[in-house]
Amino acid sequence: MFDYDAELVRYHARLMGAVDIKPDARVLDVGCGTGQTTRAAARAAYAGDVIGVDVSTAMVARARRLSTDEGLTNVAFECGDAESHWLPPGRFTLAISRFGTMFFTDPTAAFTNIARSLRPGAPLVQLVWQPAERQEWATAIRAALTPGGSAPIGGPDAFSLGHPDTIQAVLTAAGFTNVNLIALHEAIYYGPDVVAARDNLLALPAVTAMLPDAPAARDRTLQRLEAQLRDHQTSDGVWFDSCAWLVTAHRASGQ
Ligand SMILES: C[S@@+](CC[C@H](N)C(=O)[O-])C[C@H]1O[C@@H](n2cnc3c(N)ncnc32)[C@H](O)[C@@H]1O
């Protein structure tokens, strides 16, 4: 399983630093993955509760294990598509997402579902990637995997909310107001060394989909990938540049 917690260590700090989680908060974590943000929210909302929703059964199973291991009793995980998964209306005082909202088939339907689950006036605070061409990780790794190719690594969906006009329009149509974007620029981490970073990346279906089937071509592709990772090796591990939006919006009061 790809290690998003390690990859996003710096963005995690930015997101958690941007949200004000009251002790009695009721928090929804959208596309929660293995639940690092869900657990952090649960620790802050010690007199409230947190629900993490993710479409991946494997991620949710791991999220449940990790929160049980930590002894958290105010957190639950539900497996479902945020677009259609039933969420209790007007229940949550805050929704958060760390790069879990860019993959919806129908973003307006998904954000409408999220908006309805929030109390009027309650915030949604999320991180989304800026466009692919601003991502060193996406362009450099794609260049290694498919020289001359144009499809961005991470799949086109990873950048679906990259343009401010798009996110503004989608959130407004879904019943949010006061949409505010802050540009963030942070490095992301793939592993302590080239081999660990390569193996981590090979856990991403978007990466393995770009590997040729023929063994010799596959070996050459992996060598190019390793060379690219070597170029980004520092004394502190393998890092690439990236740009994200920290997006805050509030459920419109009249909704
Ligand atoms: C880039 S990962 C981020 C996971 C987690 N938020 C984190 O930061 O570690 C994106 C997550 O969104 C989830 N996801 C994608 N589409 C979804 C959908 N329609 N509804 C709920 N979760 C979804 C994926 O399963 C995945 O766990």
PDB file of C-alpha atoms and ligand atoms in Angstrom:
ATOM      1  CA  MET A   1       0.000   0.000   0.000  1.00  0.00           C
ATOM      2  CA  PHE A   2       1.400   3.419  -0.980  1.00  0.00           C
ATOM      3  CA  ASP A   3       2.474   5.397   2.097  1.00  0.00           C
ATOM      4  CA  TYR A   4       0.453   8.629   1.869  1.00  0.00           C
ATOM      5  CA  ASP A   5       1.280   9.539   5.479  1.00  0.00           C
ATOM      6  CA  ALA A   6       4.984   9.692   4.660  1.00  0.00           C
ATOM      7  CA  GLU A   7       4.432  11.360   1.287  1.00  0.00           C
ATOM      8  CA  LEU A   8       2.225  14.101   2.715  1.00  0.00           C
ATOM      9  CA  VAL A   9       4.012  14.711   6.011  1.00  0.00           C
ATOM     10  CA  ARG A  10       4.463  18.443   5.336  1.00  0.00           C
ATOM     11  CA  TYR A  11       0.935  18.912   3.965  1.00  0.00           C
ATOM     12  CA  HIS A  12      -0.451  17.093   6.998  1.00  0.00           C
ATOM     13  CA  ALA A  13       1.031  19.787   9.209  1.00  0.00           C
ATOM     14  CA  ARG A  14      -0.418  22.522   6.962  1.00  0.00           C
ATOM     15  CA  LEU A  15      -3.925  21.029   6.982  1.00  0.00           C
ATOM     16  CA  MET A  16      -4.063  20.304  10.690  1.00  0.00           C
ATOM     17  CA  GLY A  17      -2.634  23.757  11.402  1.00  0.00           C
ATOM     18  CA  ALA A  18      -5.432  25.337   9.352  1.00  0.00           C
ATOM     19  CA  VAL A  19      -8.395  23.661  11.062  1.00  0.00           C
ATOM     20  CA  ASP A  20      -9.795  24.700  14.384  1.00  0.00           C
ATOM     21  CA  ILE A  21     -11.084  21.469  15.923  1.00  0.00           C
ATOM     22  CA  LYS A  22     -13.059  22.155  19.087  1.00  0.00           C
ATOM     23  CA  PRO A  23     -13.167  19.450  21.792  1.00  0.00           C
ATOM     24  CA  ASP A  24     -16.873  18.788  21.044  1.00  0.00           C
ATOM     25  CA  ALA A  25     -16.516  18.946  17.237  1.00  0.00           C
ATOM     26  CA  ARG A  26     -18.268  16.444  14.985  1.00  0.00           C
ATOM     27  CA  VAL A  27     -15.928  15.937  12.071  1.00  0.00           C
ATOM     28  CA  LEU A  28     -16.302  14.251   8.684  1.00  0.00           C
ATOM     29  CA  ASP A  29     -13.068  13.189   6.917  1.00  0.00           C
ATOM     30  CA  VAL A  30     -13.714  12.710   3.197  1.00  0.00           C
ATOM     31  CA  GLY A  31     -11.578  10.179   1.286  1.00  0.00           C
ATOM     32  CA  CYS A  32      -9.858   9.487   4.602  1.00  0.00           C
ATOM     33  CA  GLY A  33      -7.577   6.707   3.303  1.00  0.00           C
ATOM     34  CA  THR A  34      -5.877   4.949   6.198  1.00  0.00           C
ATOM     35  CA  GLY A  35      -7.095   7.663   8.543  1.00  0.00           C
ATOM     36  CA  GLN A  36      -4.127   9.668   9.793  1.00  0.00           C
ATOM     37  CA  THR A  37      -6.142  12.895   9.550  1.00  0.00           C
ATOM     38  CA  THR A  38      -9.222  11.160  11.009  1.00  0.00           C
ATOM     39  CA  ARG A  39      -7.245  10.033  14.051  1.00  0.00           C
ATOM     40  CA  ALA A  40      -5.667  13.470  14.491  1.00  0.00           C
ATOM     41  CA  ALA A  41      -9.141  15.030  14.380  1.00  0.00           C
ATOM     42  CA  ALA A  42     -10.435  12.452  16.887  1.00  0.00           C
ATOM     43  CA  ARG A  43      -7.656  13.299  19.338  1.00  0.00           C
ATOM     44  CA  ALA A  44      -8.557  17.007  19.091  1.00  0.00           C
ATOM     45  CA  ALA A  45     -12.334  16.364  19.263  1.00  0.00           C
ATOM     46  CA  TYR A  46     -12.003  14.260  22.414  1.00  0.00           C
ATOM     47  CA  ALA A  47     -15.529  15.161  23.572  1.00  0.00           C
ATOM     48  CA  GLY A  48     -16.978  14.902  20.052  1.00  0.00           C
ATOM     49  CA  ASP A  49     -16.583  12.336  17.312  1.00  0.00           C
ATOM     50  CA  VAL A  50     -15.137  11.795  13.859  1.00  0.00           C
ATOM     51  CA  ILE A  51     -16.278   9.729  10.892  1.00  0.00           C
ATOM     52  CA  GLY A  52     -13.914   8.866   8.058  1.00  0.00           C
ATOM     53  CA  VAL A  53     -15.396   7.823   4.706  1.00  0.00           C
ATOM     54  CA  ASP A  54     -13.404   6.187   1.928  1.00  0.00           C
ATOM     55  CA  VAL A  55     -14.340   4.124  -1.104  1.00  0.00           C
ATOM     56  CA  SER A  56     -11.425   1.678  -0.644  1.00  0.00           C
ATOM     57  CA  THR A  57     -12.167  -1.317   1.580  1.00  0.00           C
ATOM     58  CA  ALA A  58      -8.445  -1.983   2.057  1.00  0.00           C
ATOM     59  CA  MET A  59      -7.802   1.594   3.219  1.00  0.00           C
ATOM     60  CA  VAL A  60     -10.797   1.536   5.568  1.00  0.00           C
ATOM     61  CA  ALA A  61      -9.734  -1.813   7.055  1.00  0.00           C
ATOM     62  CA  ARG A  62      -6.277  -0.405   7.791  1.00  0.00           C
ATOM     63  CA  ALA A  63      -7.762   2.825   9.152  1.00  0.00           C
ATOM     64  CA  ARG A  64      -9.951   0.827  11.572  1.00  0.00           C
ATOM     65  CA  ARG A  65      -6.969  -1.261  12.731  1.00  0.00           C
ATOM     66  CA  LEU A  66      -4.797   1.786  13.340  1.00  0.00           C
ATOM     67  CA  SER A  67      -7.468   3.628  15.310  1.00  0.00           C
ATOM     68  CA  THR A  68      -8.208   0.531  17.408  1.00  0.00           C
ATOM     69  CA  ASP A  69      -4.476   0.108  18.061  1.00  0.00           C
ATOM     70  CA  GLU A  70      -4.380   3.694  19.245  1.00  0.00           C
ATOM     71  CA  GLY A  71      -7.350   3.079  21.573  1.00  0.00           C
ATOM     72  CA  LEU A  72      -9.521   5.792  20.041  1.00  0.00           C
ATOM     73  CA  THR A  73     -13.197   5.391  20.926  1.00  0.00           C
ATOM     74  CA  ASN A  74     -14.700   8.472  19.239  1.00  0.00           C
ATOM     75  CA  VAL A  75     -13.867   7.571  15.659  1.00  0.00           C
ATOM     76  CA  ALA A  76     -15.616   5.381  13.069  1.00  0.00           C
ATOM     77  CA  PHE A  77     -14.835   4.530   9.462  1.00  0.00           C
ATOM     78  CA  GLU A  78     -17.388   3.879   6.748  1.00  0.00           C
ATOM     79  CA  CYS A  79     -16.665   2.394   3.363  1.00  0.00           C
ATOM     80  CA  GLY A  80     -18.510   4.259   0.642  1.00  0.00           C
ATOM     81  CA  ASP A  81     -18.413   6.621  -2.294  1.00  0.00           C
ATOM     82  CA  ALA A  82     -18.712  10.185  -0.975  1.00  0.00           C
ATOM     83  CA  GLU A  83     -20.872  10.907  -3.994  1.00  0.00           C
ATOM     84  CA  SER A  84     -23.688   8.601  -2.882  1.00  0.00           C
ATOM     85  CA  HIS A  85     -22.860   7.330   0.607  1.00  0.00           C
ATOM     86  CA  TRP A  86     -25.604   8.309   3.076  1.00  0.00           C
ATOM     87  CA  LEU A  87     -24.395  10.944   5.513  1.00  0.00           C
ATOM     88  CA  PRO A  88     -26.591  12.189   8.350  1.00  0.00           C
ATOM     89  CA  PRO A  89     -28.027  15.593   7.360  1.00  0.00           C
ATOM     90  CA  GLY A  90     -26.747  18.637   9.252  1.00  0.00           C
ATOM     91  CA  ARG A  91     -24.681  16.505  11.630  1.00  0.00           C
ATOM     92  CA  PHE A  92     -21.091  17.664  11.208  1.00  0.00           C
ATOM     93  CA  THR A  93     -19.505  20.883  12.497  1.00  0.00           C
ATOM     94  CA  LEU A  94     -16.459  20.454  10.245  1.00  0.00           C
ATOM     95  CA  ALA A  95     -15.476  18.455   7.154  1.00  0.00           C
ATOM     96  CA  ILE A  96     -11.837  17.910   6.216  1.00  0.00           C
ATOM     97  CA  SER A  97     -10.010  16.169   3.409  1.00  0.00           C
ATOM     98  CA  ARG A  98      -6.338  15.608   2.664  1.00  0.00           C
ATOM     99  CA  PHE A  99      -6.313  15.058  -1.112  1.00  0.00           C
ATOM    100  CA  GLY A 100      -9.413  12.823  -0.951  1.00  0.00           C
ATOM    101  CA  THR A 101     -11.854  14.895  -3.033  1.00  0.00           C
ATOM    102  CA  MET A 102     -10.308  15.034  -6.504  1.00  0.00           C
ATOM    103  CA  PHE A 103     -11.479  11.646  -7.773  1.00  0.00           C
ATOM    104  CA  PHE A 104     -15.252  12.041  -7.856  1.00  0.00           C
ATOM    105  CA  THR A 105     -17.092  11.063 -11.049  1.00  0.00           C
ATOM    106  CA  ASP A 106     -19.661  13.751 -10.320  1.00  0.00           C
ATOM    107  CA  PRO A 107     -17.956  16.351  -8.093  1.00  0.00           C
ATOM    108  CA  THR A 108     -21.074  18.503  -7.709  1.00  0.00           C
ATOM    109  CA  ALA A 109     -23.072  15.486  -6.451  1.00  0.00           C
ATOM    110  CA  ALA A 110     -20.309  14.559  -4.010  1.00  0.00           C
ATOM    111  CA  PHE A 111     -19.840  18.067  -2.620  1.00  0.00           C
ATOM    112  CA  THR A 112     -23.641  18.490  -2.393  1.00  0.00           C
ATOM    113  CA  ASN A 113     -23.751  15.303  -0.309  1.00  0.00           C
ATOM    114  CA  ILE A 114     -20.942  16.639   1.901  1.00  0.00           C
ATOM    115  CA  ALA A 115     -22.589  20.082   2.208  1.00  0.00           C
ATOM    116  CA  ARG A 116     -25.900  18.550   3.322  1.00  0.00           C
ATOM    117  CA  SER A 117     -24.142  16.622   6.083  1.00  0.00           C
ATOM    118  CA  LEU A 118     -22.718  19.852   7.542  1.00  0.00           C
ATOM    119  CA  ARG A 119     -24.513  22.231   9.857  1.00  0.00           C
ATOM    120  CA  PRO A 120     -25.387  25.527   8.096  1.00  0.00           C
ATOM    121  CA  GLY A 121     -22.305  27.765   8.225  1.00  0.00           C
ATOM    122  CA  ALA A 122     -19.920  24.889   9.061  1.00  0.00           C
ATOM    123  CA  PRO A 123     -16.598  24.733   7.180  1.00  0.00           C
ATOM    124  CA  LEU A 124     -15.109  22.249   4.735  1.00  0.00           C
ATOM    125  CA  VAL A 125     -11.300  22.501   4.739  1.00  0.00           C
ATOM    126  CA  GLN A 126      -9.493  20.474   2.094  1.00  0.00           C
ATOM    127  CA  LEU A 127      -6.205  20.071   0.280  1.00  0.00           C
ATOM    128  CA  VAL A 128      -6.249  19.480  -3.481  1.00  0.00           C
ATOM    129  CA  TRP A 129      -3.442  19.438  -6.034  1.00  0.00           C
ATOM    130  CA  GLN A 130      -2.823  22.427  -8.255  1.00  0.00           C
ATOM    131  CA  PRO A 131      -2.616  21.604 -12.014  1.00  0.00           C
ATOM    132  CA  ALA A 132      -0.301  18.792 -13.129  1.00  0.00           C
ATOM    133  CA  GLU A 133       2.191  21.077 -14.870  1.00  0.00           C
ATOM    134  CA  ARG A 134       3.032  22.709 -11.506  1.00  0.00           C
ATOM    135  CA  GLN A 135       3.909  19.360  -9.925  1.00  0.00           C
ATOM    136  CA  GLU A 136       7.550  18.355 -10.170  1.00  0.00           C
ATOM    137  CA  TRP A 137       6.610  14.873  -8.878  1.00  0.00           C
ATOM    138  CA  ALA A 138       4.052  14.372 -11.647  1.00  0.00           C
ATOM    139  CA  THR A 139       6.116  15.689 -14.539  1.00  0.00           C
ATOM    140  CA  ALA A 140       9.467  14.145 -13.516  1.00  0.00           C
ATOM    141  CA  ILE A 141       8.108  10.690 -12.773  1.00  0.00           C
ATOM    142  CA  ARG A 142       5.967  10.662 -15.901  1.00  0.00           C
ATOM    143  CA  ALA A 143       9.011  11.678 -17.953  1.00  0.00           C
ATOM    144  CA  ALA A 144      10.897   8.696 -16.504  1.00  0.00           C
ATOM    145  CA  LEU A 145       8.059   6.253 -17.101  1.00  0.00           C
ATOM    146  CA  THR A 146       6.918   7.397 -20.540  1.00  0.00           C
ATOM    147  CA  PRO A 147       9.502   9.695 -22.143  1.00  0.00           C
ATOM    148  CA  GLY A 148       7.663  12.025 -24.507  1.00  0.00           C
ATOM    149  CA  GLY A 149       4.298  10.948 -23.086  1.00  0.00           C
ATOM    150  CA  SER A 150       1.777  13.495 -21.949  1.00  0.00           C
ATOM    151  CA  ALA A 151      -0.511  11.715 -19.473  1.00  0.00           C
ATOM    152  CA  PRO A 152       0.281  13.012 -15.987  1.00  0.00           C
ATOM    153  CA  ILE A 153       1.250  10.553 -13.312  1.00  0.00           C
ATOM    154  CA  GLY A 154      -1.424  10.188 -10.656  1.00  0.00           C
ATOM    155  CA  GLY A 155      -4.090   9.949 -13.368  1.00  0.00           C
ATOM    156  CA  PRO A 156      -5.941  12.924 -14.751  1.00  0.00           C
ATOM    157  CA  ASP A 157      -8.386  12.890 -11.827  1.00  0.00           C
ATOM    158  CA  ALA A 158      -5.715  13.847  -9.293  1.00  0.00           C
ATOM    159  CA  PHE A 159      -5.685  17.340 -10.817  1.00  0.00           C
ATOM    160  CA  SER A 160      -9.415  17.699 -11.480  1.00  0.00           C
ATOM    161  CA  LEU A 161      -9.788  20.530  -8.938  1.00  0.00           C
ATOM    162  CA  GLY A 162      -6.510  22.212  -9.848  1.00  0.00           C
ATOM    163  CA  HIS A 163      -7.992  25.344 -11.396  1.00  0.00           C
ATOM    164  CA  PRO A 164      -9.441  27.902  -8.951  1.00  0.00           C
ATOM    165  CA  ASP A 165     -12.406  28.601 -11.274  1.00  0.00           C
ATOM    166  CA  THR A 166     -13.316  24.906 -11.269  1.00  0.00           C
ATOM    167  CA  ILE A 167     -13.253  24.478  -7.517  1.00  0.00           C
ATOM    168  CA  GLN A 168     -15.091  27.770  -6.981  1.00  0.00           C
ATOM    169  CA  ALA A 169     -17.830  26.734  -9.445  1.00  0.00           C
ATOM    170  CA  VAL A 170     -18.206  23.182  -8.111  1.00  0.00           C
ATOM    171  CA  LEU A 171     -18.357  24.210  -4.458  1.00  0.00           C
ATOM    172  CA  THR A 172     -20.800  27.038  -5.154  1.00  0.00           C
ATOM    173  CA  ALA A 173     -23.065  24.721  -7.175  1.00  0.00           C
ATOM    174  CA  ALA A 174     -22.937  22.233  -4.287  1.00  0.00           C
ATOM    175  CA  GLY A 175     -24.204  24.767  -1.731  1.00  0.00           C
ATOM    176  CA  PHE A 176     -20.978  26.188  -0.303  1.00  0.00           C
ATOM    177  CA  THR A 177     -20.151  29.850   0.099  1.00  0.00           C
ATOM    178  CA  ASN A 178     -17.080  31.946   1.077  1.00  0.00           C
ATOM    179  CA  VAL A 179     -14.740  29.778  -0.994  1.00  0.00           C
ATOM    180  CA  ASN A 180     -11.141  30.735  -0.209  1.00  0.00           C
ATOM    181  CA  LEU A 181      -7.951  29.274  -1.724  1.00  0.00           C
ATOM    182  CA  ILE A 182      -4.452  29.536  -0.284  1.00  0.00           C
ATOM    183  CA  ALA A 183      -1.550  28.389  -2.460  1.00  0.00           C
ATOM    184  CA  LEU A 184       0.831  25.985  -0.710  1.00  0.00           C
ATOM    185  CA  HIS A 185       4.214  24.867  -1.939  1.00  0.00           C
ATOM    186  CA  GLU A 186       5.725  21.891  -0.128  1.00  0.00           C
ATOM    187  CA  ALA A 187       8.019  18.995  -0.922  1.00  0.00           C
ATOM    188  CA  ILE A 188       6.590  15.484  -0.875  1.00  0.00           C
ATOM    189  CA  TYR A 189       8.496  12.422   0.264  1.00  0.00           C
ATOM    190  CA  TYR A 190       8.793   9.012  -1.369  1.00  0.00           C
ATOM    191  CA  GLY A 191      11.242   7.162   0.860  1.00  0.00           C
ATOM    192  CA  PRO A 192      14.607   7.132   2.610  1.00  0.00           C
ATOM    193  CA  ASP A 193      16.508   5.956  -0.475  1.00  0.00           C
ATOM    194  CA  VAL A 194      16.069   5.180  -4.175  1.00  0.00           C
ATOM    195  CA  VAL A 195      15.013   1.544  -3.731  1.00  0.00           C
ATOM    196  CA  ALA A 196      12.477   2.337  -1.011  1.00  0.00           C
ATOM    197  CA  ALA A 197      11.099   5.258  -3.049  1.00  0.00           C
ATOM    198  CA  ARG A 198      10.847   3.073  -6.181  1.00  0.00           C
ATOM    199  CA  ASP A 199       9.033   0.307  -4.303  1.00  0.00           C
ATOM    200  CA  ASN A 200       6.693   2.845  -2.713  1.00  0.00           C
ATOM    201  CA  LEU A 201       5.835   4.298  -6.138  1.00  0.00           C
ATOM    202  CA  LEU A 202       5.263   0.807  -7.540  1.00  0.00           C
ATOM    203  CA  ALA A 203       2.420   0.460  -5.026  1.00  0.00           C
ATOM    204  CA  LEU A 204       0.517   3.098  -7.031  1.00  0.00           C
ATOM    205  CA  PRO A 205      -1.669   1.617  -9.802  1.00  0.00           C
ATOM    206  CA  ALA A 206      -1.167   4.829 -11.814  1.00  0.00           C
ATOM    207  CA  VAL A 207       2.581   4.059 -11.879  1.00  0.00           C
ATOM    208  CA  THR A 208       2.393   0.337 -12.637  1.00  0.00           C
ATOM    209  CA  ALA A 209      -0.092   1.074 -15.437  1.00  0.00           C
ATOM    210  CA  MET A 210       2.700   2.965 -17.202  1.00  0.00           C
ATOM    211  CA  LEU A 211       5.219   0.093 -17.056  1.00  0.00           C
ATOM    212  CA  PRO A 212       5.701  -1.809 -20.310  1.00  0.00           C
ATOM    213  CA  ASP A 213       4.881  -5.543 -20.287  1.00  0.00           C
ATOM    214  CA  ALA A 214       8.010  -6.658 -22.162  1.00  0.00           C
ATOM    215  CA  PRO A 215      10.733  -7.491 -19.598  1.00  0.00           C
ATOM    216  CA  ALA A 216      13.590  -5.612 -21.323  1.00  0.00           C
ATOM    217  CA  ALA A 217      11.538  -2.451 -21.821  1.00  0.00           C
ATOM    218  CA  ARG A 218      10.281  -2.738 -18.257  1.00  0.00           C
ATOM    219  CA  ASP A 219      13.857  -2.952 -16.928  1.00  0.00           C
ATOM    220  CA  ARG A 220      14.870   0.128 -18.927  1.00  0.00           C
ATOM    221  CA  THR A 221      11.835   2.035 -17.588  1.00  0.00           C
ATOM    222  CA  LEU A 222      12.652   1.077 -14.010  1.00  0.00           C
ATOM    223  CA  GLN A 223      16.264   2.171 -14.548  1.00  0.00           C
ATOM    224  CA  ARG A 224      15.043   5.577 -15.772  1.00  0.00           C
ATOM    225  CA  LEU A 225      12.742   5.820 -12.760  1.00  0.00           C
ATOM    226  CA  GLU A 226      15.606   4.977 -10.392  1.00  0.00           C
ATOM    227  CA  ALA A 227      17.818   7.586 -12.094  1.00  0.00           C
ATOM    228  CA  GLN A 228      15.091  10.180 -11.617  1.00  0.00           C
ATOM    229  CA  LEU A 229      14.737   9.235  -7.954  1.00  0.00           C
ATOM    230  CA  ARG A 230      18.524   9.373  -7.525  1.00  0.00           C
ATOM    231  CA  ASP A 231      18.454  12.961  -8.834  1.00  0.00           C
ATOM    232  CA  HIS A 232      16.051  13.801  -6.011  1.00  0.00           C
ATOM    233  CA  GLN A 233      17.869  11.918  -3.259  1.00  0.00           C
ATOM    234  CA  THR A 234      18.919  14.171  -0.401  1.00  0.00           C
ATOM    235  CA  SER A 235      20.599  13.363   2.915  1.00  0.00           C
ATOM    236  CA  ASP A 236      17.023  13.321   4.224  1.00  0.00           C
ATOM    237  CA  GLY A 237      15.498  10.953   1.650  1.00  0.00           C
ATOM    238  CA  VAL A 238      13.858  11.308  -1.775  1.00  0.00           C
ATOM    239  CA  TRP A 239      11.777  14.474  -2.160  1.00  0.00           C
ATOM    240  CA  PHE A 240       9.942  16.191  -5.039  1.00  0.00           C
ATOM    241  CA  ASP A 241       8.410  19.647  -5.294  1.00  0.00           C
ATOM    242  CA  SER A 242       4.636  20.073  -5.369  1.00  0.00           C
ATOM    243  CA  CYS A 243       1.925  22.736  -5.213  1.00  0.00           C
ATOM    244  CA  ALA A 244      -1.497  22.431  -3.598  1.00  0.00           C
ATOM    245  CA  TRP A 245      -4.495  24.545  -2.708  1.00  0.00           C
ATOM    246  CA  LEU A 246      -5.759  24.774   0.834  1.00  0.00           C
ATOM    247  CA  VAL A 247      -9.445  25.357   0.159  1.00  0.00           C
ATOM    248  CA  THR A 248     -11.884  26.562   2.795  1.00  0.00           C
ATOM    249  CA  ALA A 249     -15.613  26.910   2.154  1.00  0.00           C
ATOM    250  CA  HIS A 250     -18.715  27.035   4.349  1.00  0.00           C
ATOM    251  CA  ARG A 251     -22.087  25.406   3.970  1.00  0.00           C
ATOM    252  CA  ALA A 252     -24.369  28.239   2.923  1.00  0.00           C
ATOM    253  CA  SER A 253     -26.680  29.131   5.827  1.00  0.00           C
ATOM    254  CA  GLY A 254     -29.858  29.097   3.744  1.00  0.00           C
ATOM    255  CA  GLN A 255     -29.201  25.581   2.362  1.00  0.00           C
TER     256      GLN A 255
HETATM  257  C1  LIG B   1      -4.627  10.498  -2.404  1.00  0.00           C
HETATM  258  S1  LIG B   1      -5.536   9.402  -1.385  1.00  0.00           S
HETATM  259  C2  LIG B   1      -5.604  10.335   0.119  1.00  0.00           C
HETATM  260  C3  LIG B   1      -6.039   9.498   1.289  1.00  0.00           C
HETATM  261  C4  LIG B   1      -6.033  10.227   2.645  1.00  0.00           C
HETATM  262  N1  LIG B   1      -6.907  11.373   2.655  1.00  0.00           N
HETATM  263  C5  LIG B   1      -4.628  10.634   3.011  1.00  0.00           C
HETATM  264  O1  LIG B   1      -4.307  11.817   2.963  1.00  0.00           O
HETATM  265  O2  LIG B   1      -3.836   9.731   3.341  1.00  0.00           O
HETATM  266  C6  LIG B   1      -7.180   9.601  -2.009  1.00  0.00           C
HETATM  267  C7  LIG B   1      -8.226   8.806  -1.278  1.00  0.00           C
HETATM  268  O3  LIG B   1      -9.523   9.142  -1.777  1.00  0.00           O
HETATM  269  C8  LIG B   1     -10.290   7.955  -1.799  1.00  0.00           C
HETATM  270  N2  LIG B   1     -11.413   8.157  -2.731  1.00  0.00           N
HETATM  271  C9  LIG B   1     -11.341   8.269  -4.081  1.00  0.00           C
HETATM  272  N3  LIG B   1     -12.572   8.456  -4.602  1.00  0.00           N
HETATM  273  C10 LIG B   1     -13.433   8.468  -3.560  1.00  0.00           C
HETATM  274  C11 LIG B   1     -14.845   8.602  -3.463  1.00  0.00           C
HETATM  275  N4  LIG B   1     -15.594   8.769  -4.546  1.00  0.00           N
HETATM  276  N5  LIG B   1     -15.414   8.564  -2.231  1.00  0.00           N
HETATM  277  C12 LIG B   1     -14.641   8.354  -1.126  1.00  0.00           C
HETATM  278  N6  LIG B   1     -13.305   8.216  -1.175  1.00  0.00           N
HETATM  279  C13 LIG B   1     -12.701   8.274  -2.368  1.00  0.00           C
HETATM  280  C14 LIG B   1      -9.301   6.894  -2.219  1.00  0.00           C
HETATM  281  O4  LIG B   1      -9.740   5.588  -1.921  1.00  0.00           O
HETATM  282  C15 LIG B   1      -8.073   7.304  -1.431  1.00  0.00           C
HETATM  283  O5  LIG B   1      -8.022   6.702  -0.161  1.00  0.00           O
END
